[in-house]
Tab-separated table of C-alpha atoms in Angstrom:
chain	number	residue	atom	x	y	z
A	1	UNK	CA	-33.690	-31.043	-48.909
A	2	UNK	CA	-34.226	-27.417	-49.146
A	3	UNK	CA	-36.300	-27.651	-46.203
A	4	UNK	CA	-33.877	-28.617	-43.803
A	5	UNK	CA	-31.187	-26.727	-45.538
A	6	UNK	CA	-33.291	-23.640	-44.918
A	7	UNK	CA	-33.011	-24.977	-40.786
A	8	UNK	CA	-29.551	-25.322	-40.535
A	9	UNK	CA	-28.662	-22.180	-42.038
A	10	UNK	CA	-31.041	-20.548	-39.577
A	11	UNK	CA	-29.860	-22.364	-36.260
A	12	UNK	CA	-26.292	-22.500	-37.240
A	13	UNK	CA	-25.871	-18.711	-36.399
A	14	UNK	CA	-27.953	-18.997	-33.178
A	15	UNK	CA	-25.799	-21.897	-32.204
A	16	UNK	CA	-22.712	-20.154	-32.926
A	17	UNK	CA	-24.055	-17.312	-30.857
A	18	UNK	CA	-25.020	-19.478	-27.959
A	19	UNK	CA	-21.350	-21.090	-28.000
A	20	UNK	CA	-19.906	-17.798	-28.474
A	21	UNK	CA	-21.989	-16.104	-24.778
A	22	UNK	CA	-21.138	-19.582	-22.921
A	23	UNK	CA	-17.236	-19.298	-23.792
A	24	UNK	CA	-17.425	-15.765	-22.086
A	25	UNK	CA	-18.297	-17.439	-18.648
A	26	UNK	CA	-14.587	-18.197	-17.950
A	27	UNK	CA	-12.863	-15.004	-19.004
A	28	UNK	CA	-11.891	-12.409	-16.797
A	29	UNK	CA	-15.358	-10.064	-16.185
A	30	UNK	CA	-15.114	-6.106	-15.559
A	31	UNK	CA	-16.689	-6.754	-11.775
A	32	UNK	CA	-14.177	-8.958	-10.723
A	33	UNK	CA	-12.792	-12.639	-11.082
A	34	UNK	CA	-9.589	-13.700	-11.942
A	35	UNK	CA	-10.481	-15.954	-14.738
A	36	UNK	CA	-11.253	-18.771	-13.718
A	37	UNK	CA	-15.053	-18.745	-13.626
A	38	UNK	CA	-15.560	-15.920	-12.021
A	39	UNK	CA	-12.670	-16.650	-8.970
A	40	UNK	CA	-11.623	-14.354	-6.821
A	41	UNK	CA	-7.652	-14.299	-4.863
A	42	UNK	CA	-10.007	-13.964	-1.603
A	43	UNK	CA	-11.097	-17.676	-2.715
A	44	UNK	CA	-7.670	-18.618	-3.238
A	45	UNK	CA	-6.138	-17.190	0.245
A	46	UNK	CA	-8.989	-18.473	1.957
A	47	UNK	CA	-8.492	-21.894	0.607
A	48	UNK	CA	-4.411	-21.550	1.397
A	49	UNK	CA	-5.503	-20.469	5.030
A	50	UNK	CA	-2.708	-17.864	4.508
A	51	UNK	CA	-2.196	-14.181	2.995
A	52	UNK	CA	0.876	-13.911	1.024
A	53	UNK	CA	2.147	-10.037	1.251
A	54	UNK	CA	4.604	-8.436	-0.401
A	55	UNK	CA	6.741	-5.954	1.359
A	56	UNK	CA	10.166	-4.336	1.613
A	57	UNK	CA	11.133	-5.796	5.471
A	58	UNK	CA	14.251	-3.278	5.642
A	59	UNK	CA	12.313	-0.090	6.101
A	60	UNK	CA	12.218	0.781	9.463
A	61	UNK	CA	8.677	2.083	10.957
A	62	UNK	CA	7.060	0.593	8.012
A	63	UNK	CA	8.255	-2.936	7.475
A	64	UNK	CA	11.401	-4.492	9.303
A	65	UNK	CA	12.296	-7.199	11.133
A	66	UNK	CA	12.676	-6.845	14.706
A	67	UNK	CA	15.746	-8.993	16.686
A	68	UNK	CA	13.274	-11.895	17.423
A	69	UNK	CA	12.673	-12.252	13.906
A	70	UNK	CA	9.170	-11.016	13.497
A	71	UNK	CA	7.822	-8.299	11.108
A	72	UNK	CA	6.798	-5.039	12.426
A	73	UNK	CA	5.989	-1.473	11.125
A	74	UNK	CA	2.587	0.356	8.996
A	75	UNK	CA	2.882	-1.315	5.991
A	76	UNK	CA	3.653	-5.097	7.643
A	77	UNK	CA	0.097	-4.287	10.292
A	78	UNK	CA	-2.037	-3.280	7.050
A	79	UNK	CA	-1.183	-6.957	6.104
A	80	UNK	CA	-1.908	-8.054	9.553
A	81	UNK	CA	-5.225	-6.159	9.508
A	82	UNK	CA	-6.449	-7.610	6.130
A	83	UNK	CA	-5.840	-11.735	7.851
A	84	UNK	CA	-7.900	-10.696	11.191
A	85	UNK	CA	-10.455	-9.761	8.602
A	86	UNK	CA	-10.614	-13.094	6.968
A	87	UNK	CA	-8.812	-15.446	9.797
A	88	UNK	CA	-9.302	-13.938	13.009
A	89	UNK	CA	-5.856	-14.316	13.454
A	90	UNK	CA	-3.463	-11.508	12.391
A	91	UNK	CA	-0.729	-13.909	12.635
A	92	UNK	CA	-1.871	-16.258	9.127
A	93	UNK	CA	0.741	-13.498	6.554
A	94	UNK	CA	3.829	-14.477	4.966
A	95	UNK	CA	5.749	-11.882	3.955
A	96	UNK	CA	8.171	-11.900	1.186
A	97	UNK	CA	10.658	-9.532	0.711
A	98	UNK	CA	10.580	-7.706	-2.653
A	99	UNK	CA	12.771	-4.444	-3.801
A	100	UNK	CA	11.438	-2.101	-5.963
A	101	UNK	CA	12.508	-3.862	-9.196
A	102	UNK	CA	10.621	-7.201	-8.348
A	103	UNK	CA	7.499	-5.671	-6.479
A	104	UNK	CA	5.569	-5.207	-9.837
A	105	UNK	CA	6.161	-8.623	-11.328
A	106	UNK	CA	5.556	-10.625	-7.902
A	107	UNK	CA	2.163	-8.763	-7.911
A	108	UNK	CA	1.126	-9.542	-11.491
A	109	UNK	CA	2.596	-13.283	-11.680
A	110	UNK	CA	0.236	-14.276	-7.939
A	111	UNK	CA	3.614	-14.702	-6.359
A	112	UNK	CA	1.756	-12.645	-3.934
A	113	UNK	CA	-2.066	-12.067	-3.137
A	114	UNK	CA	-1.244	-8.105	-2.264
A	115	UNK	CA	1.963	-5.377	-2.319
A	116	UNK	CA	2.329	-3.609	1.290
A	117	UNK	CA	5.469	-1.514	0.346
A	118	UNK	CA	5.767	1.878	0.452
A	119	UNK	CA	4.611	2.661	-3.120
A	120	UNK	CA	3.340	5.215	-4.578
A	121	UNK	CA	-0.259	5.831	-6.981
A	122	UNK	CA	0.591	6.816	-9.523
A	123	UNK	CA	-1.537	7.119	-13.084
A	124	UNK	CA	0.729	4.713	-14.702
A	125	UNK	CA	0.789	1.959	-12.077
A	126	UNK	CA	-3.107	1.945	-12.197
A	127	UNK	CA	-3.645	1.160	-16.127
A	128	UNK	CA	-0.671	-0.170	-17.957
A	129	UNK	CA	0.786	-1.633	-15.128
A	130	UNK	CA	-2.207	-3.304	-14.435
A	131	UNK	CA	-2.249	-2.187	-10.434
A	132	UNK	CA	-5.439	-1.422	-8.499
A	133	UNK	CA	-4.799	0.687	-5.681
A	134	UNK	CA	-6.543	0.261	-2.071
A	135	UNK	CA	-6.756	3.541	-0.036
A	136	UNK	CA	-4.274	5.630	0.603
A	137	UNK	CA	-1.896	4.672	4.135
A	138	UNK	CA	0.431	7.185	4.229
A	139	UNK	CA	0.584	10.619	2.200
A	140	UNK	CA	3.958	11.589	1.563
A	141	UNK	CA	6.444	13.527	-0.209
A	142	UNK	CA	10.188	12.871	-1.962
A	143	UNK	CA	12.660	14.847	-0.063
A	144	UNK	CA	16.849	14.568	-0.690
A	145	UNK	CA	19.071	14.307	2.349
A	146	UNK	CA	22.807	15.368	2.712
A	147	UNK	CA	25.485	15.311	5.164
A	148	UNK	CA	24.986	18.332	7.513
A	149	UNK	CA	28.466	19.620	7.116
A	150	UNK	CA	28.152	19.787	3.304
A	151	UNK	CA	26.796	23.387	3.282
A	152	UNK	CA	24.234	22.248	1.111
A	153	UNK	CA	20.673	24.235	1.479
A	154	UNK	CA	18.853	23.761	-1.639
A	155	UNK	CA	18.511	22.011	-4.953
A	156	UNK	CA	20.167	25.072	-6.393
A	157	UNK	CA	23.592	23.975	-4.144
A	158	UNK	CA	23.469	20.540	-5.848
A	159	UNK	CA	24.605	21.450	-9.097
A	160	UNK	CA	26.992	18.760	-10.706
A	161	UNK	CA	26.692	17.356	-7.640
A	162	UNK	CA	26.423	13.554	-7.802
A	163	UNK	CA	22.499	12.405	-5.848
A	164	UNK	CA	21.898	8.498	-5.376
A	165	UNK	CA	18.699	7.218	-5.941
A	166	UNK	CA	17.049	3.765	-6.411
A	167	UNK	CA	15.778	2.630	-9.914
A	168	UNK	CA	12.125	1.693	-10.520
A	169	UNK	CA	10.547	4.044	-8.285
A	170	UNK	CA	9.320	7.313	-8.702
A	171	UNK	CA	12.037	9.045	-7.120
A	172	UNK	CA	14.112	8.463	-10.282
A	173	UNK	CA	12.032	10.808	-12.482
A	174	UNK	CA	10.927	12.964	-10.047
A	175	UNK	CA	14.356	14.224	-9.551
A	176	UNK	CA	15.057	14.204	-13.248
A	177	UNK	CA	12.282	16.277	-13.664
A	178	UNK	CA	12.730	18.760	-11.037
A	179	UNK	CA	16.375	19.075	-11.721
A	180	UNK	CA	15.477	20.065	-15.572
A	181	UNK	CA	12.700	22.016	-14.612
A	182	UNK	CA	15.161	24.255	-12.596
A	183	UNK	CA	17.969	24.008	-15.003
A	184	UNK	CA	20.526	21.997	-12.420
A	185	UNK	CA	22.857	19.516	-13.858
A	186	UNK	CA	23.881	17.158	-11.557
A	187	UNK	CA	25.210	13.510	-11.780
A	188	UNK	CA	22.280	10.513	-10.944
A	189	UNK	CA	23.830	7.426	-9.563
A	190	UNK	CA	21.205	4.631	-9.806
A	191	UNK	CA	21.095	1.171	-7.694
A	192	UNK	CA	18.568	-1.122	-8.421
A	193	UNK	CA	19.179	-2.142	-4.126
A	194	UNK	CA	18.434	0.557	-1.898
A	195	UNK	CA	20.805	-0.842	0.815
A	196	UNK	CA	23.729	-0.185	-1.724
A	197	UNK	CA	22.291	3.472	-2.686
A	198	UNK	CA	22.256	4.415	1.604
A	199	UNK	CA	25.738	2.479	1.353
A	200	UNK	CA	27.238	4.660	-1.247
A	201	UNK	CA	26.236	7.701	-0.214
A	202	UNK	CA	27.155	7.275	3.583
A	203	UNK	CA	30.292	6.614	2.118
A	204	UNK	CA	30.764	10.161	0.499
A	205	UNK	CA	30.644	8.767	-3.135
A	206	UNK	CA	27.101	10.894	-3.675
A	207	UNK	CA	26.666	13.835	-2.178
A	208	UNK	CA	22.963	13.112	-1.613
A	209	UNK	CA	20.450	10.604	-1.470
A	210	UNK	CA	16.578	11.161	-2.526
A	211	UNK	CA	13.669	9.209	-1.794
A	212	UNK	CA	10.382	9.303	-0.101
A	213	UNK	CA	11.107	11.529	3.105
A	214	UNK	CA	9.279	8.803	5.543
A	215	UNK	CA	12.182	6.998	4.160
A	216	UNK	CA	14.750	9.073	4.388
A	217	UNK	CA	13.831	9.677	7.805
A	218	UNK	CA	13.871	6.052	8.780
A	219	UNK	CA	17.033	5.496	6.518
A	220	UNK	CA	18.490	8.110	8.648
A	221	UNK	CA	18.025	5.932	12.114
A	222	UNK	CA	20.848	2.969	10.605
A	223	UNK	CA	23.178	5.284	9.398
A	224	UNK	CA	26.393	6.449	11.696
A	225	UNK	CA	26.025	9.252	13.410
A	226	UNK	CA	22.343	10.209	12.437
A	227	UNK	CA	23.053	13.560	13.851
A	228	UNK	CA	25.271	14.267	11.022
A	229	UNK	CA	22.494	14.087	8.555
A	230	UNK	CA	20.147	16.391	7.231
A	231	UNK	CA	16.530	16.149	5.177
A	232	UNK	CA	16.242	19.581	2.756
A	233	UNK	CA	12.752	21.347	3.527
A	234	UNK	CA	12.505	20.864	0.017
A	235	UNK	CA	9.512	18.667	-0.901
A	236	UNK	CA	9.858	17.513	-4.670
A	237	UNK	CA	6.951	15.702	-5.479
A	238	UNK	CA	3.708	13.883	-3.848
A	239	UNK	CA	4.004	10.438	-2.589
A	240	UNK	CA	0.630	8.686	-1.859
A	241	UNK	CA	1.548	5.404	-0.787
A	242	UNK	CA	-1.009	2.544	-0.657
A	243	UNK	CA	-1.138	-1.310	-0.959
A	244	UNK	CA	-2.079	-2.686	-4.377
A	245	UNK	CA	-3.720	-5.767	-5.801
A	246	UNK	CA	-3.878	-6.840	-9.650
A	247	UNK	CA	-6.138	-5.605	-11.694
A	248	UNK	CA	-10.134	-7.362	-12.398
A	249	UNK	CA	-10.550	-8.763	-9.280
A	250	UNK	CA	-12.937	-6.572	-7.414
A	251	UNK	CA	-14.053	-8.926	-4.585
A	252	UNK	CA	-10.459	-9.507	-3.077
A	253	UNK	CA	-9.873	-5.295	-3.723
A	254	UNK	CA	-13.367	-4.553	-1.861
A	255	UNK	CA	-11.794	-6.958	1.151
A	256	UNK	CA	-8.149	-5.452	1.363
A	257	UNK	CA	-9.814	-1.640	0.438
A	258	UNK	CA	-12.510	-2.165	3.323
A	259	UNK	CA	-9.762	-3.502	5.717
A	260	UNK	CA	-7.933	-0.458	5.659
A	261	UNK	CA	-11.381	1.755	5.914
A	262	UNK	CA	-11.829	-0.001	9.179
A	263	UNK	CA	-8.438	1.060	10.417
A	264	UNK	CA	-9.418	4.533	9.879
A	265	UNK	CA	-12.871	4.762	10.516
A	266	UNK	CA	-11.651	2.881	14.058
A	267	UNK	CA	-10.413	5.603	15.051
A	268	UNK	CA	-12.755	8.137	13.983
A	269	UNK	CA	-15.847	6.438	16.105
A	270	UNK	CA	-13.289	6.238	18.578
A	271	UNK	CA	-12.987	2.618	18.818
A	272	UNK	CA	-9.356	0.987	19.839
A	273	UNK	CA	-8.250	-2.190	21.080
A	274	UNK	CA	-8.497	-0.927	24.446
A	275	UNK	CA	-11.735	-0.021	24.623
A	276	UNK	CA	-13.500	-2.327	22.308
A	277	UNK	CA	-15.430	-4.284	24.116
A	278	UNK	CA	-17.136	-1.033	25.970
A	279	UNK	CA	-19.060	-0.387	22.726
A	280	UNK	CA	-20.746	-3.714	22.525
A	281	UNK	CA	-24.169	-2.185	23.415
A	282	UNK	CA	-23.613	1.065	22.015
A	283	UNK	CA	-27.357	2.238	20.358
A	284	UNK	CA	-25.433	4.183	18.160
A	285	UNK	CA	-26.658	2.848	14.110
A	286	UNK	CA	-23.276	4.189	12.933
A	287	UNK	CA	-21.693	1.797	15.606
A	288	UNK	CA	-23.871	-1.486	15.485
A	289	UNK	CA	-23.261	-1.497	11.723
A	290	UNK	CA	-19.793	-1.232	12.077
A	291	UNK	CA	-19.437	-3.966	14.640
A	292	UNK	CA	-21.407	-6.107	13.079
A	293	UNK	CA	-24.463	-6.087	14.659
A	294	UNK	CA	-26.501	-4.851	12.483
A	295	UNK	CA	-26.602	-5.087	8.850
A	296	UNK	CA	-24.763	-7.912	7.023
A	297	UNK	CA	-22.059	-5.368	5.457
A	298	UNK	CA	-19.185	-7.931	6.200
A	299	UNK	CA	-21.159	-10.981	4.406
A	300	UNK	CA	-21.276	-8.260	1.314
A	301	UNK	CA	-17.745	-8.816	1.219
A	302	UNK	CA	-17.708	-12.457	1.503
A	303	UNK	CA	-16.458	-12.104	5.060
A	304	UNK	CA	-18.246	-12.538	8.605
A	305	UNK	CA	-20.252	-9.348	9.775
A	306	UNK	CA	-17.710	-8.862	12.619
A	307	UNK	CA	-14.740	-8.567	10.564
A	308	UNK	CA	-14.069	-4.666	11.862
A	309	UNK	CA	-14.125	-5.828	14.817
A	310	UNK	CA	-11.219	-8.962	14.740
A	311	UNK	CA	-9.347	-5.884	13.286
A	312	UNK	CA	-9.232	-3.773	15.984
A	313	UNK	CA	-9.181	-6.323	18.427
A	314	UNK	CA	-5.712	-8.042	16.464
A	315	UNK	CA	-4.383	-4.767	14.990
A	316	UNK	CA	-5.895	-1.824	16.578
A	317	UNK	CA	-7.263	1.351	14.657
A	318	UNK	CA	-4.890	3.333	12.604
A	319	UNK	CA	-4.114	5.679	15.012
A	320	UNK	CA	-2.697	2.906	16.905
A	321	UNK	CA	-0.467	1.420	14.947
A	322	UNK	CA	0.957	4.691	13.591
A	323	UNK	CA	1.832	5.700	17.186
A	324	UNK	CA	2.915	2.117	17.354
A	325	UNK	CA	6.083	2.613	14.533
A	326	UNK	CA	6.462	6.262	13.830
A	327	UNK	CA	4.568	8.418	16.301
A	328	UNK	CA	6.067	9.947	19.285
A	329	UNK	CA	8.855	8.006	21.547
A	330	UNK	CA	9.558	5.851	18.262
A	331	UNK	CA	12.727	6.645	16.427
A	332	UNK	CA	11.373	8.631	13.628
A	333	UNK	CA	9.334	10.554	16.025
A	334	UNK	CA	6.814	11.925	12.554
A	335	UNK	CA	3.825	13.802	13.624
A	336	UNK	CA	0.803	12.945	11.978
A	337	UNK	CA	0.253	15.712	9.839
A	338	UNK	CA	-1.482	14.945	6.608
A	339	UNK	CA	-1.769	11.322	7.953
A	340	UNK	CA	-3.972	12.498	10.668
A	341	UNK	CA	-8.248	12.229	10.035
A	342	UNK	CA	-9.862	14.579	7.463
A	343	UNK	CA	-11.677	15.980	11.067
A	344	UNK	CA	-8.142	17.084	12.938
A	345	UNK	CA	-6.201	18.580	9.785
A	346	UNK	CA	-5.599	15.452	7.498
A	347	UNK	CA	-6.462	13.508	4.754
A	348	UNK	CA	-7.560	10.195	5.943
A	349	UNK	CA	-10.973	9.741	5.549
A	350	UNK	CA	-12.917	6.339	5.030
A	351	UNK	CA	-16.450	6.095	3.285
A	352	UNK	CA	-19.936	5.748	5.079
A	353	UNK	CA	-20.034	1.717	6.928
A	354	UNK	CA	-23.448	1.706	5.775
């Protein structure tokens, strides 16, 4: 008896330890799965034969709906881009239309498989919100806009004045801030719908309106009498927006993150729609690899080796579609700036395709 009492206290812990490692194979691991043996939302959307994106869909130049009904603008082609990567066909995206309240939750619940809506990176977003940013799309910065025959100039000329602004976004506190940074009382009218915030102030009921200035600008377009409206020079905050999945899932954030990398590097090897299929036998390393025909950088990803190249040839580079929705001859006429590539003056810059 004291012989094989002597065993099972000496296998007992090694079988609880054994039990103990084999549970762990279905929890959520640092490198990526959603927990659910190790599977990933690119398994799910490939399985659905759809993407599911989240987006605002009133925002002109970044997502809107045009009069035959379809979705258009930066944020609603990054969505596009990321479906020619997986599909070949730019056209397999729902969109949903989410306000800045609802965005987060949609996101974390799987309501959605990503968030393409103007939002901003912010420290908070990407830990206890449980956010993992892709890169950045468009760099901007909050700005406040007022009617021009106000005689307002300057924060300084907004004091007790009464400033809309939408709740759940960053504008919110960044105005807070700068106002009690400067000493500037003024009166904050909050709407948790940014229609009822443009609404309110075109009205006269707020004597400004703050928000990102890329959406000021395009707020600006739908308003009567644009011309009557002003954007203060004014810049109150950085705004780097970018697409976001949920946190622990690194294969379907290495797919959207390396989606938007090919929109930019695109257009840095000089590669466009246009002129795709003229660098087909391009000796060029840098090239082949990113087309695909060399290397199996695309199969890394759980995606075909060509994937790049269904983006450009569906979407374009990013050049493209920026000149496609705010560039030149559109309505908010924005020039590139800091949205232009780290070698012409900007910040856009996508890792080595190697």
């Amino acid at each position: 008896m004291r012989k094989w009492g002597f065993l099972i206290l000496f296998t007992l812990p090694l079988l609880l330890s054994l039990t103990a490692c084999s549970g762990q194979s279905g929890q959520t691991s640092a490198t990526g799965g959603t927990g659910v043996q190790g599977k990933s939302r690119l398994d799910t959307v490939k399985s659905r034969g759809t993407l599911i994106c989240g987006v605002s869909g009133e925002l002109p130049g970044f997502s809107f709906v045009d009069k035959d009904g379809n979705y258009k603008g930066l944020d609603v082609e990054v969505c596009r881009a990321i479906a020619a990567a997986i599909f070949d066909n730019p056209d397999a995206v729902e969109f949903r239309n989410l306000n800045a309240k609802e965005r987060f939750t949609a996101l974390q619940t799987g309501e959605i498989d990503v968030l393409s809506r103007n939002t901003s990176w912010t420290i908070s977003r990407d830990t206890s919100v449980g956010l993992e940013f892709a890169p950045v799309v468009f760099y901007d910065g909050q700005g406040i806009m007022v009617k021009k025959d106000s005689n307002i100039k300057s924060l300084n000329d907004l004091k007790d004045k009464a400033i809309c602004t939408q709740t759940g976004t960053t504008n919110e506190q960044n105005l807070a801030d700068q106002m009690r940074k400067r000493g500037i009382p003024y009166k904050p009218v909050v709407f948790e719908d940014i229609n009822t915030a443009y609404a309110t102030y075109a009205e006269g009921r707020c004597q400004a309106v703050t928000s990102d200035r890329s959406q000021l600008l395009s707020r600006k377009t739908t308003l009567p009498q644009p011309q009557n409206h002003v954007i203060l020079n004014e810049v109150l905050s950085k705004e780097p927006l970018a697409p976001a999945v949920t946190n622990g899932d690194s294969r379907w954030h290495d797919v959207v993150k390396w989606s938007i990398y090919a929109l930019i590097n695109a257009e840095e090897l000089g590669i466009n729609s246009k002129n795709l299929a003229s660098f087909e036998k391009s000796n060029d390393p840098d090239i082949k690899r990113f087309l695909g025909k060399e290397g199996n950088l695309g199969e890394g990803l759980g995606l075909t080796n060509d994937f790049a190249v269904r983006i450009v040839k569906h979407v374009g580079n990013y050049g493209e579609v920026y000149n496609r929705y705010l560039g030149a001859g559109t309505p908010l006429n924005l020039p590139r700036g800091q949205n232009n590539l780290w070698n012409k003056g900007g910040l856009l810059y996508s890792p080595p395709f190697r």
